[in-house]
């Protein structure tokens, strides 16, 4: 089973065959394969995370931020957290229910840290219109304690 989203009205359809020729809701043609899109977003999120310890990814632009609580632990703590997040690969259905590798948890000095990736437009004002458009999508990776969520 695959999920497809109508490019015109946004309605989601599930199909065990190929993409529907026309939307059952509005009748327009053209659909996005959401499963393939999710896999591409996960791949990009992984590349973005891996590059944070190298000063950033050359094409996947964005920033890493942390909450006041995480920052208060000191620079060494934040650096260790970034190293652990960059190498994180233990994705499960429990911590990655959408399959896009946008959330995880690591433990630093006995303290659990959550990290999450949000996708924004180039001005960091709105959500990304097309998460696969590298020129106009910005990632923000946030380090936070669970109590700060």
mmCIF file with all atom_site columns, C-alpha atoms in Angstrom:
data_model
loop_
_atom_site.group_PDB
_atom_site.id
_atom_site.type_symbol
_atom_site.label_atom_id
_atom_site.label_alt_id
_atom_site.label_comp_id
_atom_site.label_asym_id
_atom_site.label_entity_id
_atom_site.label_seq_id
_atom_site.pdbx_PDB_ins_code
_atom_site.Cartn_x
_atom_site.Cartn_y
_atom_site.Cartn_z
_atom_site.occupancy
_atom_site.B_iso_or_equiv
_atom_site.pdbx_formal_charge
_atom_site.auth_seq_id
_atom_site.auth_comp_id
_atom_site.auth_asym_id
_atom_site.auth_atom_id
_atom_site.pdbx_PDB_model_num
ATOM 1   C CA . UNK A 1 1   ? 0.000   0.000  0.000   1.00 0.00 ? 1   UNK A CA 1
ATOM 2   C CA . UNK A 1 2   ? 1.262   3.443  -0.917  1.00 0.00 ? 2   UNK A CA 1
ATOM 3   C CA . UNK A 1 3   ? -0.040  6.895  -0.029  1.00 0.00 ? 3   UNK A CA 1
ATOM 4   C CA . UNK A 1 4   ? -0.503  9.586  -2.633  1.00 0.00 ? 4   UNK A CA 1
ATOM 5   C CA . UNK A 1 5   ? -1.410  13.236 -2.129  1.00 0.00 ? 5   UNK A CA 1
ATOM 6   C CA . UNK A 1 6   ? -3.261  15.231 -4.767  1.00 0.00 ? 6   UNK A CA 1
ATOM 7   C CA . UNK A 1 7   ? -1.139  18.169 -5.975  1.00 0.00 ? 7   UNK A CA 1
ATOM 8   C CA . UNK A 1 8   ? -4.294  20.214 -6.459  1.00 0.00 ? 8   UNK A CA 1
ATOM 9   C CA . UNK A 1 9   ? -6.467  19.777 -3.349  1.00 0.00 ? 9   UNK A CA 1
ATOM 10  C CA . UNK A 1 10  ? -4.111  17.954 -0.975  1.00 0.00 ? 10  UNK A CA 1
ATOM 11  C CA . UNK A 1 11  ? -6.441  14.985 -0.433  1.00 0.00 ? 11  UNK A CA 1
ATOM 12  C CA . UNK A 1 12  ? -4.580  11.770 0.493   1.00 0.00 ? 12  UNK A CA 1
ATOM 13  C CA . UNK A 1 13  ? -5.436  8.458  -1.127  1.00 0.00 ? 13  UNK A CA 1
ATOM 14  C CA . UNK A 1 14  ? -4.124  4.982  -0.371  1.00 0.00 ? 14  UNK A CA 1
ATOM 15  C CA . UNK A 1 15  ? -3.573  2.610  -3.266  1.00 0.00 ? 15  UNK A CA 1
ATOM 16  C CA . UNK A 1 16  ? -2.061  -0.827 -3.677  1.00 0.00 ? 16  UNK A CA 1
ATOM 17  C CA . UNK A 1 17  ? -1.441  -0.106 -7.349  1.00 0.00 ? 17  UNK A CA 1
ATOM 18  C CA . UNK A 1 18  ? 0.214   2.816  -9.112  1.00 0.00 ? 18  UNK A CA 1
ATOM 19  C CA . UNK A 1 19  ? -0.589  6.444  -8.408  1.00 0.00 ? 19  UNK A CA 1
ATOM 20  C CA . UNK A 1 20  ? -4.223  7.238  -9.178  1.00 0.00 ? 20  UNK A CA 1
ATOM 21  C CA . UNK A 1 21  ? -4.774  8.877  -12.573 1.00 0.00 ? 21  UNK A CA 1
ATOM 22  C CA . UNK A 1 22  ? -7.196  11.389 -11.055 1.00 0.00 ? 22  UNK A CA 1
ATOM 23  C CA . UNK A 1 23  ? -8.045  12.490 -7.529  1.00 0.00 ? 23  UNK A CA 1
ATOM 24  C CA . UNK A 1 24  ? -11.207 10.856 -6.202  1.00 0.00 ? 24  UNK A CA 1
ATOM 25  C CA . UNK A 1 25  ? -11.998 14.081 -4.342  1.00 0.00 ? 25  UNK A CA 1
ATOM 26  C CA . UNK A 1 26  ? -11.478 16.858 -6.925  1.00 0.00 ? 26  UNK A CA 1
ATOM 27  C CA . UNK A 1 27  ? -10.884 14.962 -10.195 1.00 0.00 ? 27  UNK A CA 1
ATOM 28  C CA . UNK A 1 28  ? -7.549  16.681 -10.953 1.00 0.00 ? 28  UNK A CA 1
ATOM 29  C CA . UNK A 1 29  ? -4.578  14.656 -12.153 1.00 0.00 ? 29  UNK A CA 1
ATOM 30  C CA . UNK A 1 30  ? -1.150  14.605 -10.552 1.00 0.00 ? 30  UNK A CA 1
ATOM 31  C CA . UNK A 1 31  ? -0.172  13.103 -7.231  1.00 0.00 ? 31  UNK A CA 1
ATOM 32  C CA . UNK A 1 32  ? 2.848   13.027 -4.949  1.00 0.00 ? 32  UNK A CA 1
ATOM 33  C CA . UNK A 1 33  ? 4.051   9.631  -3.738  1.00 0.00 ? 33  UNK A CA 1
ATOM 34  C CA . UNK A 1 34  ? 4.205   10.392 -0.007  1.00 0.00 ? 34  UNK A CA 1
ATOM 35  C CA . UNK A 1 35  ? 6.199   7.266  0.836   1.00 0.00 ? 35  UNK A CA 1
ATOM 36  C CA . UNK A 1 36  ? 8.948   8.162  -1.650  1.00 0.00 ? 36  UNK A CA 1
ATOM 37  C CA . UNK A 1 37  ? 8.888   11.784 -0.483  1.00 0.00 ? 37  UNK A CA 1
ATOM 38  C CA . UNK A 1 38  ? 9.249   10.700 3.154   1.00 0.00 ? 38  UNK A CA 1
ATOM 39  C CA . UNK A 1 39  ? 12.236  8.513  2.272   1.00 0.00 ? 39  UNK A CA 1
ATOM 40  C CA . UNK A 1 40  ? 13.923  11.464 0.506   1.00 0.00 ? 40  UNK A CA 1
ATOM 41  C CA . UNK A 1 41  ? 13.241  13.773 3.464   1.00 0.00 ? 41  UNK A CA 1
ATOM 42  C CA . UNK A 1 42  ? 14.737  11.173 5.831   1.00 0.00 ? 42  UNK A CA 1
ATOM 43  C CA . UNK A 1 43  ? 17.828  10.919 3.638   1.00 0.00 ? 43  UNK A CA 1
ATOM 44  C CA . UNK A 1 44  ? 18.218  14.716 3.623   1.00 0.00 ? 44  UNK A CA 1
ATOM 45  C CA . UNK A 1 45  ? 17.638  14.963 7.397   1.00 0.00 ? 45  UNK A CA 1
ATOM 46  C CA . UNK A 1 46  ? 20.318  12.310 7.968   1.00 0.00 ? 46  UNK A CA 1
ATOM 47  C CA . UNK A 1 47  ? 22.794  14.182 5.766   1.00 0.00 ? 47  UNK A CA 1
ATOM 48  C CA . UNK A 1 48  ? 22.018  17.484 7.507   1.00 0.00 ? 48  UNK A CA 1
ATOM 49  C CA . UNK A 1 49  ? 22.525  15.925 10.953  1.00 0.00 ? 49  UNK A CA 1
ATOM 50  C CA . UNK A 1 50  ? 25.760  14.190 9.976   1.00 0.00 ? 50  UNK A CA 1
ATOM 51  C CA . UNK A 1 51  ? 27.204  17.485 8.736   1.00 0.00 ? 51  UNK A CA 1
ATOM 52  C CA . UNK A 1 52  ? 26.544  19.532 11.885  1.00 0.00 ? 52  UNK A CA 1
ATOM 53  C CA . UNK A 1 53  ? 29.923  18.570 13.351  1.00 0.00 ? 53  UNK A CA 1
ATOM 54  C CA . UNK A 1 54  ? 31.628  19.622 10.115  1.00 0.00 ? 54  UNK A CA 1
ATOM 55  C CA . UNK A 1 55  ? 30.237  23.157 10.129  1.00 0.00 ? 55  UNK A CA 1
ATOM 56  C CA . UNK A 1 56  ? 27.113  22.375 8.128   1.00 0.00 ? 56  UNK A CA 1
ATOM 57  C CA . UNK A 1 57  ? 26.019  20.772 4.884   1.00 0.00 ? 57  UNK A CA 1
ATOM 58  C CA . UNK A 1 58  ? 26.931  22.567 1.635   1.00 0.00 ? 58  UNK A CA 1
ATOM 59  C CA . UNK A 1 59  ? 23.445  22.182 0.098   1.00 0.00 ? 59  UNK A CA 1
ATOM 60  C CA . UNK A 1 60  ? 21.068  21.410 2.973   1.00 0.00 ? 60  UNK A CA 1
ATOM 61  C CA . UNK A 1 61  ? 21.027  24.767 4.681   1.00 0.00 ? 61  UNK A CA 1
ATOM 62  C CA . UNK A 1 62  ? 19.893  25.436 8.205   1.00 0.00 ? 62  UNK A CA 1
ATOM 63  C CA . UNK A 1 63  ? 20.986  25.912 11.762  1.00 0.00 ? 63  UNK A CA 1
ATOM 64  C CA . UNK A 1 64  ? 21.396  24.107 15.059  1.00 0.00 ? 64  UNK A CA 1
ATOM 65  C CA . UNK A 1 65  ? 19.884  25.687 18.159  1.00 0.00 ? 65  UNK A CA 1
ATOM 66  C CA . UNK A 1 66  ? 19.432  24.595 21.746  1.00 0.00 ? 66  UNK A CA 1
ATOM 67  C CA . UNK A 1 67  ? 17.151  25.547 24.561  1.00 0.00 ? 67  UNK A CA 1
ATOM 68  C CA . UNK A 1 68  ? 18.328  27.573 27.543  1.00 0.00 ? 68  UNK A CA 1
ATOM 69  C CA . UNK A 1 69  ? 18.362  24.429 29.662  1.00 0.00 ? 69  UNK A CA 1
ATOM 70  C CA . UNK A 1 70  ? 20.708  22.593 27.311  1.00 0.00 ? 70  UNK A CA 1
ATOM 71  C CA . UNK A 1 71  ? 22.910  25.678 26.873  1.00 0.00 ? 71  UNK A CA 1
ATOM 72  C CA . UNK A 1 72  ? 23.194  26.029 30.652  1.00 0.00 ? 72  UNK A CA 1
ATOM 73  C CA . UNK A 1 73  ? 24.974  22.661 30.772  1.00 0.00 ? 73  UNK A CA 1
ATOM 74  C CA . UNK A 1 74  ? 27.985  24.250 29.088  1.00 0.00 ? 74  UNK A CA 1
ATOM 75  C CA . UNK A 1 75  ? 29.789  24.217 25.764  1.00 0.00 ? 75  UNK A CA 1
ATOM 76  C CA . UNK A 1 76  ? 31.356  20.782 26.269  1.00 0.00 ? 76  UNK A CA 1
ATOM 77  C CA . UNK A 1 77  ? 27.954  19.248 26.965  1.00 0.00 ? 77  UNK A CA 1
ATOM 78  C CA . UNK A 1 78  ? 26.422  20.889 23.879  1.00 0.00 ? 78  UNK A CA 1
ATOM 79  C CA . UNK A 1 79  ? 29.369  19.747 21.722  1.00 0.00 ? 79  UNK A CA 1
ATOM 80  C CA . UNK A 1 80  ? 29.011  16.144 22.940  1.00 0.00 ? 80  UNK A CA 1
ATOM 81  C CA . UNK A 1 81  ? 25.276  16.303 22.252  1.00 0.00 ? 81  UNK A CA 1
ATOM 82  C CA . UNK A 1 82  ? 25.905  17.503 18.690  1.00 0.00 ? 82  UNK A CA 1
ATOM 83  C CA . UNK A 1 83  ? 28.407  14.689 18.104  1.00 0.00 ? 83  UNK A CA 1
ATOM 84  C CA . UNK A 1 84  ? 25.918  12.087 19.362  1.00 0.00 ? 84  UNK A CA 1
ATOM 85  C CA . UNK A 1 85  ? 23.070  13.561 17.305  1.00 0.00 ? 85  UNK A CA 1
ATOM 86  C CA . UNK A 1 86  ? 25.248  13.645 14.173  1.00 0.00 ? 86  UNK A CA 1
ATOM 87  C CA . UNK A 1 87  ? 25.904  9.918  14.503  1.00 0.00 ? 87  UNK A CA 1
ATOM 88  C CA . UNK A 1 88  ? 22.410  8.874  15.611  1.00 0.00 ? 88  UNK A CA 1
ATOM 89  C CA . UNK A 1 89  ? 20.973  5.968  13.620  1.00 0.00 ? 89  UNK A CA 1
ATOM 90  C CA . UNK A 1 90  ? 18.745  4.067  16.058  1.00 0.00 ? 90  UNK A CA 1
ATOM 91  C CA . UNK A 1 91  ? 15.422  4.874  14.406  1.00 0.00 ? 91  UNK A CA 1
ATOM 92  C CA . UNK A 1 92  ? 12.418  2.780  15.372  1.00 0.00 ? 92  UNK A CA 1
ATOM 93  C CA . UNK A 1 93  ? 8.669   3.058  14.836  1.00 0.00 ? 93  UNK A CA 1
ATOM 94  C CA . UNK A 1 94  ? 8.430   4.393  18.388  1.00 0.00 ? 94  UNK A CA 1
ATOM 95  C CA . UNK A 1 95  ? 10.841  7.315  17.927  1.00 0.00 ? 95  UNK A CA 1
ATOM 96  C CA . UNK A 1 96  ? 10.278  7.858  14.198  1.00 0.00 ? 96  UNK A CA 1
ATOM 97  C CA . UNK A 1 97  ? 6.565   7.218  13.546  1.00 0.00 ? 97  UNK A CA 1
ATOM 98  C CA . UNK A 1 98  ? 6.525   9.255  10.317  1.00 0.00 ? 98  UNK A CA 1
ATOM 99  C CA . UNK A 1 99  ? 9.716   7.708  8.921   1.00 0.00 ? 99  UNK A CA 1
ATOM 100 C CA . UNK A 1 100 ? 11.332  11.077 8.152   1.00 0.00 ? 100 UNK A CA 1
ATOM 101 C CA . UNK A 1 101 ? 14.169  10.893 10.720  1.00 0.00 ? 101 UNK A CA 1
ATOM 102 C CA . UNK A 1 102 ? 13.162  14.234 12.236  1.00 0.00 ? 102 UNK A CA 1
ATOM 103 C CA . UNK A 1 103 ? 13.316  13.217 15.906  1.00 0.00 ? 103 UNK A CA 1
ATOM 104 C CA . UNK A 1 104 ? 15.557  11.264 18.234  1.00 0.00 ? 104 UNK A CA 1
ATOM 105 C CA . UNK A 1 105 ? 16.977  11.035 21.725  1.00 0.00 ? 105 UNK A CA 1
ATOM 106 C CA . UNK A 1 106 ? 20.517  10.691 23.042  1.00 0.00 ? 106 UNK A CA 1
ATOM 107 C CA . UNK A 1 107 ? 21.947  10.552 26.550  1.00 0.00 ? 107 UNK A CA 1
ATOM 108 C CA . UNK A 1 108 ? 24.827  12.832 27.545  1.00 0.00 ? 108 UNK A CA 1
ATOM 109 C CA . UNK A 1 109 ? 26.371  12.596 31.031  1.00 0.00 ? 109 UNK A CA 1
ATOM 110 C CA . UNK A 1 110 ? 23.309  10.670 32.208  1.00 0.00 ? 110 UNK A CA 1
ATOM 111 C CA . UNK A 1 111 ? 20.882  13.299 30.892  1.00 0.00 ? 111 UNK A CA 1
ATOM 112 C CA . UNK A 1 112 ? 18.414  12.526 28.116  1.00 0.00 ? 112 UNK A CA 1
ATOM 113 C CA . UNK A 1 113 ? 18.405  15.058 25.288  1.00 0.00 ? 113 UNK A CA 1
ATOM 114 C CA . UNK A 1 114 ? 15.790  15.164 22.558  1.00 0.00 ? 114 UNK A CA 1
ATOM 115 C CA . UNK A 1 115 ? 16.589  16.533 19.141  1.00 0.00 ? 115 UNK A CA 1
ATOM 116 C CA . UNK A 1 116 ? 14.131  17.460 16.432  1.00 0.00 ? 116 UNK A CA 1
ATOM 117 C CA . UNK A 1 117 ? 14.347  18.840 12.922  1.00 0.00 ? 117 UNK A CA 1
ATOM 118 C CA . UNK A 1 118 ? 11.779  21.288 11.585  1.00 0.00 ? 118 UNK A CA 1
ATOM 119 C CA . UNK A 1 119 ? 11.598  22.379 7.938   1.00 0.00 ? 119 UNK A CA 1
ATOM 120 C CA . UNK A 1 120 ? 11.074  26.049 7.107   1.00 0.00 ? 120 UNK A CA 1
ATOM 121 C CA . UNK A 1 121 ? 10.991  28.325 4.107   1.00 0.00 ? 121 UNK A CA 1
ATOM 122 C CA . UNK A 1 122 ? 14.144  30.288 3.174   1.00 0.00 ? 122 UNK A CA 1
ATOM 123 C CA . UNK A 1 123 ? 13.177  33.139 5.521   1.00 0.00 ? 123 UNK A CA 1
ATOM 124 C CA . UNK A 1 124 ? 12.481  30.841 8.510   1.00 0.00 ? 124 UNK A CA 1
ATOM 125 C CA . UNK A 1 125 ? 8.958   32.276 8.720   1.00 0.00 ? 125 UNK A CA 1
ATOM 126 C CA . UNK A 1 126 ? 6.725   29.454 7.500   1.00 0.00 ? 126 UNK A CA 1
ATOM 127 C CA . UNK A 1 127 ? 6.876   25.731 6.934   1.00 0.00 ? 127 UNK A CA 1
ATOM 128 C CA . UNK A 1 128 ? 8.675   24.551 3.810   1.00 0.00 ? 128 UNK A CA 1
ATOM 129 C CA . UNK A 1 129 ? 6.357   24.599 0.796   1.00 0.00 ? 129 UNK A CA 1
ATOM 130 C CA . UNK A 1 130 ? 8.308   21.751 -0.806  1.00 0.00 ? 130 UNK A CA 1
ATOM 131 C CA . UNK A 1 131 ? 10.574  19.924 1.679   1.00 0.00 ? 131 UNK A CA 1
ATOM 132 C CA . UNK A 1 132 ? 12.626  18.495 -1.200  1.00 0.00 ? 132 UNK A CA 1
ATOM 133 C CA . UNK A 1 133 ? 13.435  21.914 -2.685  1.00 0.00 ? 133 UNK A CA 1
ATOM 134 C CA . UNK A 1 134 ? 16.959  22.423 -1.339  1.00 0.00 ? 134 UNK A CA 1
ATOM 135 C CA . UNK A 1 135 ? 17.176  26.022 -2.537  1.00 0.00 ? 135 UNK A CA 1
ATOM 136 C CA . UNK A 1 136 ? 14.109  27.140 -0.576  1.00 0.00 ? 136 UNK A CA 1
ATOM 137 C CA . UNK A 1 137 ? 14.025  24.824 2.443   1.00 0.00 ? 137 UNK A CA 1
ATOM 138 C CA . UNK A 1 138 ? 15.882  25.466 5.688   1.00 0.00 ? 138 UNK A CA 1
ATOM 139 C CA . UNK A 1 139 ? 16.300  22.950 8.476   1.00 0.00 ? 139 UNK A CA 1
ATOM 140 C CA . UNK A 1 140 ? 16.395  23.844 12.146  1.00 0.00 ? 140 UNK A CA 1
ATOM 141 C CA . UNK A 1 141 ? 17.737  21.156 14.455  1.00 0.00 ? 141 UNK A CA 1
ATOM 142 C CA . UNK A 1 142 ? 16.798  21.866 18.074  1.00 0.00 ? 142 UNK A CA 1
ATOM 143 C CA . UNK A 1 143 ? 18.457  20.244 21.106  1.00 0.00 ? 143 UNK A CA 1
ATOM 144 C CA . UNK A 1 144 ? 16.198  20.199 24.164  1.00 0.00 ? 144 UNK A CA 1
ATOM 145 C CA . UNK A 1 145 ? 15.487  18.397 27.389  1.00 0.00 ? 145 UNK A CA 1
ATOM 146 C CA . UNK A 1 146 ? 12.192  16.458 27.448  1.00 0.00 ? 146 UNK A CA 1
ATOM 147 C CA . UNK A 1 147 ? 11.015  18.737 30.281  1.00 0.00 ? 147 UNK A CA 1
ATOM 148 C CA . UNK A 1 148 ? 11.383  21.726 27.946  1.00 0.00 ? 148 UNK A CA 1
ATOM 149 C CA . UNK A 1 149 ? 9.007   20.403 25.277  1.00 0.00 ? 149 UNK A CA 1
#
